[in-house]
mmCIF file of C-alpha atoms in Angstrom:
data_model
loop_
_atom_site.group_PDB
_atom_site.id
_atom_site.type_symbol
_atom_site.label_atom_id
_atom_site.label_comp_id
_atom_site.label_asym_id
_atom_site.label_seq_id
_atom_site.Cartn_x
_atom_site.Cartn_y
_atom_site.Cartn_z
ATOM 1 C CA MET Q 1 -39.540 1.059 -24.475
ATOM 2 C CA PHE Q 2 -37.816 -0.662 -27.369
ATOM 3 C CA LEU Q 3 -37.085 2.721 -28.988
ATOM 4 C CA LEU Q 4 -35.719 4.040 -25.701
ATOM 5 C CA LEU Q 5 -33.339 1.083 -25.458
ATOM 6 C CA ILE Q 6 -32.142 1.670 -29.018
ATOM 7 C CA PHE Q 7 -31.636 5.370 -28.268
ATOM 8 C CA ALA Q 8 -29.667 4.590 -25.092
ATOM 9 C CA ALA Q 9 -27.473 2.076 -26.894
ATOM 10 C CA THR Q 10 -26.842 4.506 -29.725
ATOM 11 C CA THR Q 11 -25.980 7.311 -27.306
ATOM 12 C CA ALA Q 12 -23.540 5.045 -25.444
ATOM 13 C CA ALA Q 13 -21.900 3.964 -28.708
ATOM 14 C CA VAL Q 14 -21.495 7.577 -29.830
ATOM 15 C CA ALA Q 15 -19.960 8.544 -26.480
ATOM 16 C CA GLN Q 16 -17.546 5.609 -26.614
ATOM 17 C CA ASP Q 17 -16.516 6.463 -30.172
ATOM 18 C CA SER Q 18 -15.952 10.075 -29.120
ATOM 19 C CA LEU Q 19 -13.831 8.932 -26.173
ATOM 20 C CA ARG Q 20 -11.706 6.714 -28.390
ATOM 21 C CA ILE Q 21 -11.165 9.514 -30.890
ATOM 22 C CA LYS Q 22 -10.097 11.929 -28.155
ATOM 23 C CA ILE Q 23 -7.665 9.502 -26.486
ATOM 24 C CA ASP Q 24 -6.262 8.508 -29.898
ATOM 25 C CA SER Q 25 -5.658 12.199 -30.501
ATOM 26 C CA LEU Q 26 -3.828 12.556 -27.182
ATOM 27 C CA LEU Q 27 -1.593 9.641 -28.175
ATOM 28 C CA GLN Q 28 -0.415 11.611 -31.210
ATOM 29 C CA ALA Q 29 1.588 13.945 -28.965
ATOM 30 C CA PRO Q 30 5.332 14.191 -29.773
ATOM 31 C CA MET Q 31 6.249 12.578 -26.426
ATOM 32 C CA PHE Q 32 5.081 9.202 -27.725
ATOM 33 C CA GLU Q 33 7.756 9.194 -30.416
ATOM 34 C CA THR Q 34 10.279 8.412 -27.670
ATOM 35 C CA THR Q 35 8.245 7.021 -24.766
ATOM 36 C CA GLN Q 36 6.015 4.039 -23.998
ATOM 37 C CA VAL Q 37 2.514 3.941 -22.596
ATOM 38 C CA GLY Q 38 0.292 1.159 -21.298
ATOM 39 C CA LEU Q 39 -3.335 2.213 -20.975
ATOM 40 C CA MET Q 40 -6.574 0.471 -20.136
ATOM 41 C CA VAL Q 41 -10.045 1.768 -19.279
ATOM 42 C CA TYR Q 42 -12.785 -0.589 -18.132
ATOM 43 C CA ASP Q 43 -16.455 0.303 -17.681
ATOM 44 C CA LEU Q 44 -17.335 -1.411 -14.412
ATOM 45 C CA THR Q 45 -21.023 -0.554 -14.699
ATOM 46 C CA ALA Q 46 -21.382 -1.991 -18.207
ATOM 47 C CA ASP Q 47 -18.736 -4.697 -17.616
ATOM 48 C CA SER Q 48 -16.855 -3.942 -20.824
ATOM 49 C CA VAL Q 49 -13.550 -2.556 -22.071
ATOM 50 C CA VAL Q 50 -13.790 1.086 -23.094
ATOM 51 C CA TYR Q 51 -10.243 1.666 -24.324
ATOM 52 C CA LYS Q 52 -6.935 -0.164 -24.423
ATOM 53 C CA LYS Q 53 -3.459 0.540 -25.757
ATOM 54 C CA ASN Q 54 -0.421 -1.637 -25.081
ATOM 55 C CA GLU Q 55 -2.385 -2.883 -22.088
ATOM 56 C CA ARG Q 56 -0.345 -6.091 -21.735
ATOM 57 C CA GLN Q 57 3.111 -4.565 -22.119
ATOM 58 C CA LEU Q 58 5.292 -5.124 -19.058
ATOM 59 C CA LEU Q 59 6.168 -1.781 -17.513
ATOM 60 C CA ARG Q 60 7.477 -0.491 -14.202
ATOM 61 C CA PRO Q 61 4.508 0.698 -12.160
ATOM 62 C CA ALA Q 62 6.249 3.036 -9.695
ATOM 63 C CA SER Q 63 3.908 3.720 -6.778
ATOM 64 C CA THR Q 64 0.789 2.313 -8.417
ATOM 65 C CA MET Q 65 2.394 -0.892 -7.109
ATOM 66 C CA LYS Q 66 0.830 0.153 -3.809
ATOM 67 C CA LEU Q 67 -2.565 -0.709 -5.315
ATOM 68 C CA VAL Q 68 -1.388 -4.282 -5.849
ATOM 69 C CA THR Q 69 -0.159 -4.442 -2.247
ATOM 70 C CA ALA Q 70 -3.265 -2.845 -0.748
ATOM 71 C CA ILE Q 71 -5.739 -5.028 -2.643
ATOM 72 C CA THR Q 72 -3.770 -8.177 -1.814
ATOM 73 C CA ALA Q 73 -3.623 -7.237 1.871
ATOM 74 C CA LEU Q 74 -7.338 -6.426 2.044
ATOM 75 C CA ASP Q 75 -8.231 -9.638 0.217
ATOM 76 C CA ARG Q 76 -6.030 -11.821 2.392
ATOM 77 C CA LEU Q 77 -6.102 -10.113 5.807
ATOM 78 C CA GLY Q 78 -9.351 -8.164 5.700
ATOM 79 C CA GLY Q 79 -10.133 -4.566 6.511
ATOM 80 C CA HIS Q 80 -10.166 -5.243 10.252
ATOM 81 C CA HIS Q 81 -6.549 -6.412 10.366
ATOM 82 C CA GLU Q 82 -4.448 -4.685 13.022
ATOM 83 C CA PHE Q 83 -0.776 -3.713 13.137
ATOM 84 C CA THR Q 84 0.529 -4.558 16.596
ATOM 85 C CA THR Q 85 3.503 -4.074 18.891
ATOM 86 C CA ARG Q 86 3.562 -6.209 22.040
ATOM 87 C CA LEU Q 87 5.284 -6.271 25.387
ATOM 88 C CA CYS Q 88 5.669 -9.813 26.722
ATOM 89 C CA TYR Q 89 7.506 -11.281 29.674
ATOM 90 C CA THR Q 90 8.921 -14.491 31.036
ATOM 91 C CA GLY Q 91 9.568 -15.014 34.723
ATOM 92 C CA THR Q 92 7.386 -13.915 37.615
ATOM 93 C CA LEU Q 93 5.247 -10.899 38.388
ATOM 94 C CA ASP Q 94 4.727 -10.639 42.137
ATOM 95 C CA ASN Q 95 3.735 -7.602 44.221
ATOM 96 C CA GLY Q 96 4.575 -5.227 41.373
ATOM 97 C CA LYS Q 97 8.017 -6.698 40.700
ATOM 98 C CA LEU Q 98 8.626 -8.347 37.351
ATOM 99 C CA THR Q 99 11.581 -10.674 37.748
ATOM 100 C CA GLY Q 100 12.584 -12.044 34.370
ATOM 101 C CA ASP Q 101 12.824 -10.825 30.788
ATOM 102 C CA LEU Q 102 10.701 -8.225 29.013
ATOM 103 C CA TYR Q 103 10.345 -8.647 25.247
ATOM 104 C CA CYS Q 104 9.467 -5.813 22.855
ATOM 105 C CA VAL Q 105 7.893 -7.718 19.963
ATOM 106 C CA GLY Q 106 7.802 -5.791 16.702
ATOM 107 C CA GLY Q 107 4.911 -6.495 14.339
ATOM 108 C CA PHE Q 108 6.104 -3.998 11.706
ATOM 109 C CA ASP Q 109 3.666 -1.263 12.649
ATOM 110 C CA PRO Q 110 4.787 1.857 10.740
ATOM 111 C CA MET Q 111 2.556 4.095 12.866
ATOM 112 C CA VAL Q 112 4.240 3.733 16.273
ATOM 113 C CA THR Q 113 4.959 7.148 17.827
ATOM 114 C CA PRO Q 114 6.692 8.281 21.048
ATOM 115 C CA ASP Q 115 3.203 8.770 22.503
ATOM 116 C CA ASP Q 116 2.452 5.105 21.794
ATOM 117 C CA VAL Q 117 5.575 4.022 23.680
ATOM 118 C CA LYS Q 118 4.574 6.255 26.582
ATOM 119 C CA ALA Q 119 1.065 4.772 26.572
ATOM 120 C CA MET Q 120 2.477 1.239 26.570
ATOM 121 C CA VAL Q 121 4.561 2.022 29.643
ATOM 122 C CA GLN Q 122 1.516 3.508 31.346
ATOM 123 C CA GLN Q 123 -0.416 0.326 30.559
ATOM 124 C CA LEU Q 124 2.457 -1.738 31.965
ATOM 125 C CA HIS Q 125 2.271 0.278 35.162
ATOM 126 C CA LEU Q 126 -1.524 -0.140 35.288
ATOM 127 C CA GLN Q 127 -0.951 -3.898 35.107
ATOM 128 C CA GLY Q 128 0.825 -3.502 38.439
ATOM 129 C CA VAL Q 129 4.467 -3.403 37.333
ATOM 130 C CA ASP Q 130 6.526 -0.911 39.345
ATOM 131 C CA THR Q 131 9.875 -2.743 39.329
ATOM 132 C CA LEU Q 132 11.692 -4.600 36.578
ATOM 133 C CA GLN Q 133 14.630 -6.863 37.340
ATOM 134 C CA GLY Q 134 15.950 -8.555 34.241
ATOM 135 C CA ARG Q 135 16.751 -7.996 30.636
ATOM 136 C CA ILE Q 136 14.848 -6.052 27.973
ATOM 137 C CA TRP Q 137 14.941 -7.673 24.554
ATOM 138 C CA ALA Q 138 14.136 -6.238 21.126
ATOM 139 C CA ASP Q 139 12.383 -8.900 19.061
ATOM 140 C CA HIS Q 140 12.823 -8.323 15.315
ATOM 141 C CA SER Q 141 11.996 -11.900 14.379
ATOM 142 C CA MET Q 142 8.722 -11.030 12.643
ATOM 143 C CA LYS Q 143 10.656 -10.600 9.379
ATOM 144 C CA GLU Q 144 13.910 -11.411 7.642
ATOM 145 C CA SER Q 145 16.934 -9.264 8.469
ATOM 146 C CA LEU Q 146 17.074 -7.469 5.095
ATOM 147 C CA ASP Q 147 16.752 -3.729 5.691
ATOM 148 C CA TYR Q 148 16.008 -2.817 2.085
ATOM 149 C CA GLY Q 149 13.885 -4.087 -0.776
ATOM 150 C CA GLU Q 150 15.036 -6.004 -3.832
ATOM 151 C CA GLY Q 151 16.018 -3.730 -6.705
ATOM 152 C CA TRP Q 152 16.088 -0.476 -4.732
ATOM 153 C CA CYS Q 153 18.519 2.184 -5.948
ATOM 154 C CA TRP Q 154 21.283 2.871 -3.463
ATOM 155 C CA ASP Q 155 20.956 6.663 -3.864
ATOM 156 C CA ASP Q 156 17.189 6.850 -3.253
ATOM 157 C CA ASP Q 157 15.730 8.008 0.060
ATOM 158 C CA ASN Q 158 14.862 4.444 1.043
ATOM 159 C CA PRO Q 159 13.129 3.535 4.320
ATOM 160 C CA VAL Q 160 14.852 1.037 6.613
ATOM 161 C CA LEU Q 161 12.691 -2.054 6.992
ATOM 162 C CA LYS Q 162 12.786 -3.099 10.627
ATOM 163 C CA PRO Q 163 9.682 -4.396 12.423
ATOM 164 C CA LEU Q 164 10.270 -2.515 15.688
ATOM 165 C CA MET Q 165 10.543 1.176 14.933
ATOM 166 C CA VAL Q 166 9.386 4.503 16.328
ATOM 167 C CA GLY Q 167 8.934 7.258 13.770
ATOM 168 C CA ARG Q 168 10.998 5.226 11.274
ATOM 169 C CA LYS Q 169 13.919 5.038 13.699
ATOM 170 C CA ASP Q 170 15.325 1.968 15.477
ATOM 171 C CA VAL Q 171 14.956 3.503 18.937
ATOM 172 C CA PHE Q 172 12.058 1.591 20.504
ATOM 173 C CA VAL Q 173 13.935 -0.078 23.387
ATOM 174 C CA ASN Q 174 15.877 3.035 24.379
ATOM 175 C CA MET Q 175 12.697 5.088 24.278
ATOM 176 C CA LEU Q 176 10.906 2.431 26.332
ATOM 177 C CA ILE Q 177 13.605 2.583 29.026
ATOM 178 C CA ASP Q 178 13.381 6.388 29.132
ATOM 179 C CA GLU Q 179 9.605 6.198 29.566
ATOM 180 C CA LEU Q 180 9.892 3.498 32.243
ATOM 181 C CA CYS Q 181 12.165 5.761 34.249
ATOM 182 C CA ALA Q 182 9.919 8.780 33.664
ATOM 183 C CA ASP Q 183 6.954 6.721 34.899
ATOM 184 C CA SER Q 184 8.841 5.793 38.090
ATOM 185 C CA VAL Q 185 9.287 2.128 37.206
ATOM 186 C CA VAL Q 186 12.413 0.964 39.039
ATOM 187 C CA LEU Q 187 14.973 -0.839 36.845
ATOM 188 C CA VAL Q 188 17.260 -3.265 38.656
ATOM 189 C CA ASP Q 189 20.374 -4.593 36.862
ATOM 190 C CA THR Q 190 18.655 -4.009 33.502
ATOM 191 C CA ARG Q 191 20.475 -5.020 30.351
ATOM 192 C CA ILE Q 192 19.295 -4.794 26.776
ATOM 193 C CA GLY Q 193 19.793 -7.006 23.746
ATOM 194 C CA GLU Q 194 18.058 -8.599 20.787
ATOM 195 C CA SER Q 195 16.276 -11.942 20.983
ATOM 196 C CA GLY Q 196 13.143 -13.675 19.804
ATOM 197 C CA CYS Q 197 10.269 -13.900 22.238
ATOM 198 C CA PRO Q 198 9.710 -17.451 23.585
ATOM 199 C CA SER Q 199 6.386 -19.082 22.759
ATOM 200 C CA ASN Q 200 5.570 -19.463 26.452
ATOM 201 C CA ALA Q 201 5.920 -15.744 27.193
ATOM 202 C CA THR Q 202 2.946 -13.858 28.599
ATOM 203 C CA THR Q 203 1.627 -10.855 26.659
ATOM 204 C CA ILE Q 204 1.041 -7.955 29.022
ATOM 205 C CA VAL Q 205 0.554 -4.925 26.710
ATOM 206 C CA ILE Q 206 -0.513 -4.612 23.055
ATOM 207 C CA ASN Q 207 -0.384 -1.408 21.006
ATOM 208 C CA ARG Q 208 -2.686 -1.472 17.964
ATOM 209 C CA HIS Q 209 -3.290 0.481 14.767
ATOM 210 C CA THR Q 210 -5.906 -0.284 12.147
ATOM 211 C CA MET Q 211 -5.706 -1.233 8.495
ATOM 212 C CA ASP Q 212 -7.593 1.929 7.537
ATOM 213 C CA GLN Q 213 -5.084 4.109 9.377
ATOM 214 C CA ALA Q 214 -2.227 2.479 7.464
ATOM 215 C CA LEU Q 215 -4.029 2.709 4.110
ATOM 216 C CA GLN Q 216 -4.730 6.422 4.505
ATOM 217 C CA ARG Q 217 -1.045 7.319 4.789
ATOM 218 C CA MET Q 218 0.150 4.640 2.378
ATOM 219 C CA MET Q 219 -2.174 5.720 -0.442
ATOM 220 C CA LYS Q 220 -2.976 9.399 0.102
ATOM 221 C CA LYS Q 221 0.663 10.346 0.744
ATOM 222 C CA SER Q 222 2.261 7.454 -1.154
ATOM 223 C CA ASP Q 223 4.308 6.464 1.894
ATOM 224 C CA ASN Q 224 6.822 3.763 0.963
ATOM 225 C CA PHE Q 225 7.522 2.698 4.555
ATOM 226 C CA TYR Q 226 3.837 2.039 5.150
ATOM 227 C CA ALA Q 227 3.596 0.077 1.901
ATOM 228 C CA GLU Q 228 6.504 -2.171 2.842
ATOM 229 C CA ALA Q 229 4.982 -2.707 6.285
ATOM 230 C CA MET Q 230 1.784 -3.790 4.517
ATOM 231 C CA PHE Q 231 3.836 -6.054 2.219
ATOM 232 C CA TYR Q 232 5.299 -7.823 5.262
ATOM 233 C CA GLN Q 233 1.869 -8.186 6.863
ATOM 234 C CA ILE Q 234 1.006 -10.280 3.801
ATOM 235 C CA ALA Q 235 4.303 -12.154 4.102
ATOM 236 C CA PHE Q 236 3.761 -12.901 7.801
ATOM 237 C CA ASP Q 237 0.340 -14.388 7.072
ATOM 238 C CA VAL Q 238 1.626 -16.479 4.153
ATOM 239 C CA ALA Q 239 4.531 -17.726 6.302
ATOM 240 C CA GLY Q 240 2.134 -18.957 8.969
ATOM 241 C CA HIS Q 241 2.883 -16.153 11.452
ATOM 242 C CA ARG Q 242 6.557 -16.992 11.502
ATOM 243 C CA HIS Q 243 9.738 -15.340 10.223
ATOM 244 C CA ALA Q 244 8.417 -13.530 7.117
ATOM 245 C CA LYS Q 245 10.349 -13.011 3.902
ATOM 246 C CA ALA Q 246 9.668 -10.774 0.926
ATOM 247 C CA ALA Q 247 9.337 -13.985 -1.109
ATOM 248 C CA ASP Q 248 6.353 -14.924 1.069
ATOM 249 C CA ALA Q 249 4.634 -11.653 0.217
ATOM 250 C CA ARG Q 250 5.316 -12.204 -3.480
ATOM 251 C CA ASN Q 251 3.674 -15.618 -3.200
ATOM 252 C CA GLY Q 252 0.670 -13.964 -1.577
ATOM 253 C CA VAL Q 253 0.373 -11.533 -4.485
ATOM 254 C CA LYS Q 254 0.768 -14.381 -6.973
ATOM 255 C CA GLN Q 255 -2.082 -16.275 -5.352
ATOM 256 C CA LEU Q 256 -4.403 -13.301 -5.794
ATOM 257 C CA LEU Q 257 -3.308 -12.666 -9.373
ATOM 258 C CA ARG Q 258 -4.011 -16.271 -10.298
ATOM 259 C CA LYS Q 259 -7.453 -15.800 -8.767
ATOM 260 C CA VAL Q 260 -8.150 -12.842 -11.088
ATOM 261 C CA GLY Q 261 -6.842 -14.702 -14.138
ATOM 262 C CA VAL Q 262 -3.300 -13.393 -14.555
ATOM 263 C CA SER Q 263 -0.614 -15.918 -15.534
ATOM 264 C CA ASP Q 264 2.347 -16.410 -13.182
ATOM 265 C CA ASN Q 265 4.764 -15.808 -16.044
ATOM 266 C CA SER Q 266 3.338 -12.486 -17.215
ATOM 267 C CA TYR Q 267 4.678 -10.169 -14.524
ATOM 268 C CA ARG Q 268 7.322 -9.700 -11.822
ATOM 269 C CA ILE Q 269 6.689 -8.584 -8.262
ATOM 270 C CA ALA Q 270 9.682 -7.330 -6.265
ATOM 271 C CA ASP Q 271 8.435 -5.126 -3.425
ATOM 272 C CA GLY Q 272 5.309 -3.580 -1.982
ATOM 273 C CA SER Q 273 5.923 0.111 -2.562
ATOM 274 C CA GLY Q 274 7.023 0.339 -6.194
ATOM 275 C CA LEU Q 275 10.514 1.611 -5.348
ATOM 276 C CA SER Q 276 12.105 -1.414 -6.985
ATOM 277 C CA LEU Q 277 13.270 -1.281 -10.568
ATOM 278 C CA TYR Q 278 12.560 -5.022 -10.755
ATOM 279 C CA ASN Q 279 8.771 -4.667 -10.660
ATOM 280 C CA TYR Q 280 7.124 -5.363 -14.006
ATOM 281 C CA VAL Q 281 3.355 -5.285 -14.359
ATOM 282 C CA SER Q 282 0.868 -4.189 -17.004
ATOM 283 C CA ALA Q 283 -2.091 -1.827 -17.276
ATOM 284 C CA ASP Q 284 -4.254 -4.905 -17.784
ATOM 285 C CA LEU Q 285 -3.042 -6.465 -14.524
ATOM 286 C CA GLU Q 286 -3.720 -3.382 -12.426
ATOM 287 C CA THR Q 287 -7.122 -2.855 -14.042
ATOM 288 C CA ARG Q 288 -8.079 -6.478 -13.316
ATOM 289 C CA LEU Q 289 -7.228 -5.935 -9.654
ATOM 290 C CA LEU Q 290 -9.244 -2.711 -9.560
ATOM 291 C CA ARG Q 291 -12.210 -4.603 -11.038
ATOM 292 C CA TYR Q 292 -11.791 -7.376 -8.481
ATOM 293 C CA ALA Q 293 -11.717 -4.843 -5.638
ATOM 294 C CA TRP Q 294 -14.810 -3.046 -6.967
ATOM 295 C CA LYS Q 295 -16.759 -6.308 -7.068
ATOM 296 C CA ASN Q 296 -15.794 -7.163 -3.466
ATOM 297 C CA GLN Q 297 -17.289 -4.683 -1.035
ATOM 298 C CA ARG Q 298 -15.119 -5.891 1.836
ATOM 299 C CA ILE Q 299 -12.106 -4.683 -0.177
ATOM 300 C CA TYR Q 300 -13.603 -1.690 -1.978
ATOM 301 C CA SER Q 301 -15.097 -0.110 1.164
ATOM 302 C CA HIS Q 302 -11.586 0.227 2.618
ATOM 303 C CA LEU Q 303 -9.657 0.891 -0.594
ATOM 304 C CA LEU Q 304 -11.758 3.685 -2.099
ATOM 305 C CA PRO Q 305 -11.592 6.095 0.876
ATOM 306 C CA SER Q 306 -7.808 5.750 0.948
ATOM 307 C CA LEU Q 307 -7.257 6.864 -2.653
ATOM 308 C CA PRO Q 308 -6.247 10.457 -3.452
ATOM 309 C CA ILE Q 309 -9.101 12.518 -4.905
ATOM 310 C CA ALA Q 310 -8.378 14.691 -7.947
ATOM 311 C CA GLY Q 311 -8.172 18.361 -7.018
ATOM 312 C CA VAL Q 312 -8.991 17.613 -3.378
ATOM 313 C CA ASP Q 313 -6.349 15.745 -1.388
ATOM 314 C CA GLY Q 314 -3.303 13.498 -1.259
ATOM 315 C CA THR Q 315 -0.924 13.332 -4.193
ATOM 316 C CA LEU Q 316 -3.738 14.500 -6.517
ATOM 317 C CA GLU Q 317 -4.563 17.616 -4.521
ATOM 318 C CA LYS Q 318 -3.150 20.011 -7.107
ATOM 319 C CA ARG Q 319 -4.056 18.034 -10.214
ATOM 320 C CA MET Q 320 -7.151 18.240 -12.453
ATOM 321 C CA ARG Q 321 -8.552 21.257 -10.617
ATOM 322 C CA LYS Q 322 -11.452 23.086 -12.297
ATOM 323 C CA THR Q 323 -11.979 20.221 -14.755
ATOM 324 C CA ALA Q 324 -14.643 17.531 -15.044
ATOM 325 C CA ALA Q 325 -12.207 15.154 -13.320
ATOM 326 C CA GLU Q 326 -12.044 17.173 -10.101
ATOM 327 C CA GLY Q 327 -13.702 15.137 -7.366
ATOM 328 C CA ASN Q 328 -14.588 12.407 -9.866
ATOM 329 C CA VAL Q 329 -11.223 10.636 -10.038
ATOM 330 C CA ARG Q 330 -9.837 8.621 -7.112
ATOM 331 C CA ALA Q 331 -6.506 7.148 -8.063
ATOM 332 C CA LYS Q 332 -3.002 6.182 -6.967
ATOM 333 C CA THR Q 333 -0.137 8.124 -8.463
ATOM 334 C CA GLY Q 334 3.315 6.774 -9.270
ATOM 335 C CA THR Q 335 6.597 8.578 -9.900
ATOM 336 C CA LEU Q 336 10.134 7.304 -10.406
ATOM 337 C CA THR Q 337 12.887 8.550 -12.651
ATOM 338 C CA GLY Q 338 11.570 7.996 -16.172
ATOM 339 C CA ILE Q 339 8.219 6.632 -14.947
ATOM 340 C CA SER Q 340 4.883 8.303 -14.304
ATOM 341 C CA SER Q 341 1.701 6.350 -13.618
ATOM 342 C CA LEU Q 342 -1.883 6.726 -12.449
ATOM 343 C CA ALA Q 343 -4.431 4.016 -11.693
ATOM 344 C CA GLY Q 344 -7.791 3.991 -9.974
ATOM 345 C CA TYR Q 345 -11.429 4.851 -10.480
ATOM 346 C CA ALA Q 346 -13.352 7.560 -12.320
ATOM 347 C CA THR Q 347 -17.006 8.536 -12.518
ATOM 348 C CA ALA Q 348 -17.956 9.118 -16.155
ATOM 349 C CA LYS Q 349 -20.328 11.798 -17.451
ATOM 350 C CA ASN Q 350 -23.014 9.135 -17.923
ATOM 351 C CA GLY Q 351 -22.687 8.089 -14.286
ATOM 352 C CA HIS Q 352 -20.839 4.851 -15.024
ATOM 353 C CA GLN Q 353 -17.979 3.793 -12.770
ATOM 354 C CA LEU Q 354 -14.698 3.216 -14.599
ATOM 355 C CA ALA Q 355 -11.452 1.513 -13.613
ATOM 356 C CA PHE Q 356 -8.316 2.659 -15.399
ATOM 357 C CA CYS Q 357 -4.554 2.332 -15.426
ATOM 358 C CA ILE Q 358 -2.056 4.537 -17.263
ATOM 359 C CA ILE Q 359 1.675 3.814 -17.113
ATOM 360 C CA ASN Q 360 4.054 6.182 -18.904
ATOM 361 C CA GLN Q 361 7.612 4.907 -19.197
ATOM 362 C CA GLY Q 362 10.723 6.549 -20.617
ATOM 363 C CA VAL Q 363 9.514 10.076 -19.795
ATOM 364 C CA LEU Q 364 12.433 12.384 -18.988
ATOM 365 C CA ARG Q 365 10.010 14.961 -17.599
ATOM 366 C CA ASN Q 366 7.545 13.301 -15.259
ATOM 367 C CA GLN Q 367 5.268 16.278 -15.690
ATOM 368 C CA ASP Q 368 4.683 15.202 -19.310
ATOM 369 C CA GLY Q 369 3.290 11.908 -18.063
ATOM 370 C CA LYS Q 370 1.119 13.625 -15.460
ATOM 371 C CA ASP Q 371 -0.262 16.052 -18.028
ATOM 372 C CA PHE Q 372 -1.193 13.183 -20.340
ATOM 373 C CA GLN Q 373 -2.858 11.240 -17.524
ATOM 374 C CA ASP Q 374 -4.832 14.289 -16.432
ATOM 375 C CA LYS Q 375 -6.089 14.838 -19.969
ATOM 376 C CA VAL Q 376 -7.180 11.203 -20.256
ATOM 377 C CA CYS Q 377 -9.062 11.499 -16.972
ATOM 378 C CA GLN Q 378 -10.779 14.642 -18.157
ATOM 379 C CA VAL Q 379 -11.897 12.806 -21.278
ATOM 380 C CA LEU Q 380 -13.245 9.935 -19.169
ATOM 381 C CA CYS Q 381 -15.237 12.268 -16.932
ATOM 382 C CA ASP Q 382 -16.435 14.721 -19.553
ATOM 383 C CA THR Q 383 -17.030 12.652 -22.700
ATOM 384 C CA TYR Q 384 -18.116 9.130 -21.888
#
């Protein structure tokens, strides 16, 4: 038994040395004469660092920022959190006639579709409402009025951040009125406007979507609108279920980072999607969060299925095909002008689970960064 342990330790040491030599060789590529890289690989199974290079340098993460947002949301809100849109009323409901005000309360659900609005109207009708006499209000008070994130480029294809949207468009109330008419609900002297829902209002219909539904689109497709919706779910919870600000979400992220041992002064969080040029994190920070998620099943069980799989789906569908990394790497991609990143999990040749983060910055051709990341992943899955 003693000899077997020595043999196993020796084999592991040889594999780790081989991995280091191969990654060192990759870092000799000409692109690194003019670009930066932050890289960290952590063996979760053995609880030890496998490789690190500039792991504490502050770099822009691009869409690997979505990992920070997702892990914070799962830690704080839980995997059973729901994104909701509510219809509430004040006044009286008597013999099918609602006399008073109807409030459309946005909870920043990025998944609301025209079919959802139709279903909400049908539910309203099932509750006995066949006539509405009063005003219809759009309630956007869930969040601050800022439509864009801090540090977003004006010429990017940026999502508009409103908490009451249908298919990313600010058309909920108009669509609701159309569906009310189509469902034969009589509207009497109806006017529309924008106002917060009073605390004494009665909730009559709730439309719900799950955390897992949001994560799938946010991570697999790298959807920025979904990520910002998740960011404001954090903010709303931190703010005590009142008017949420991006600063509240940042405080929520800070609380988690302090929990995993990252100093407040060693990073900057600007948004939830990674669109902002003001985000500055490190490979070490993202790897610490990946380790934290892996150790907490209530987070990991929701996070892992949402990550793109190399050569299989999402933003990694066409990458690492026919290599040892295919099917063995689950990771979030990131791409902005001059930035390419990849962070997530890999299954090594020895069966160990690894967490890694690679951030390439200053790359004029994002493909150069992707090619480097793919080669590192192949080394992780084929050598170690």
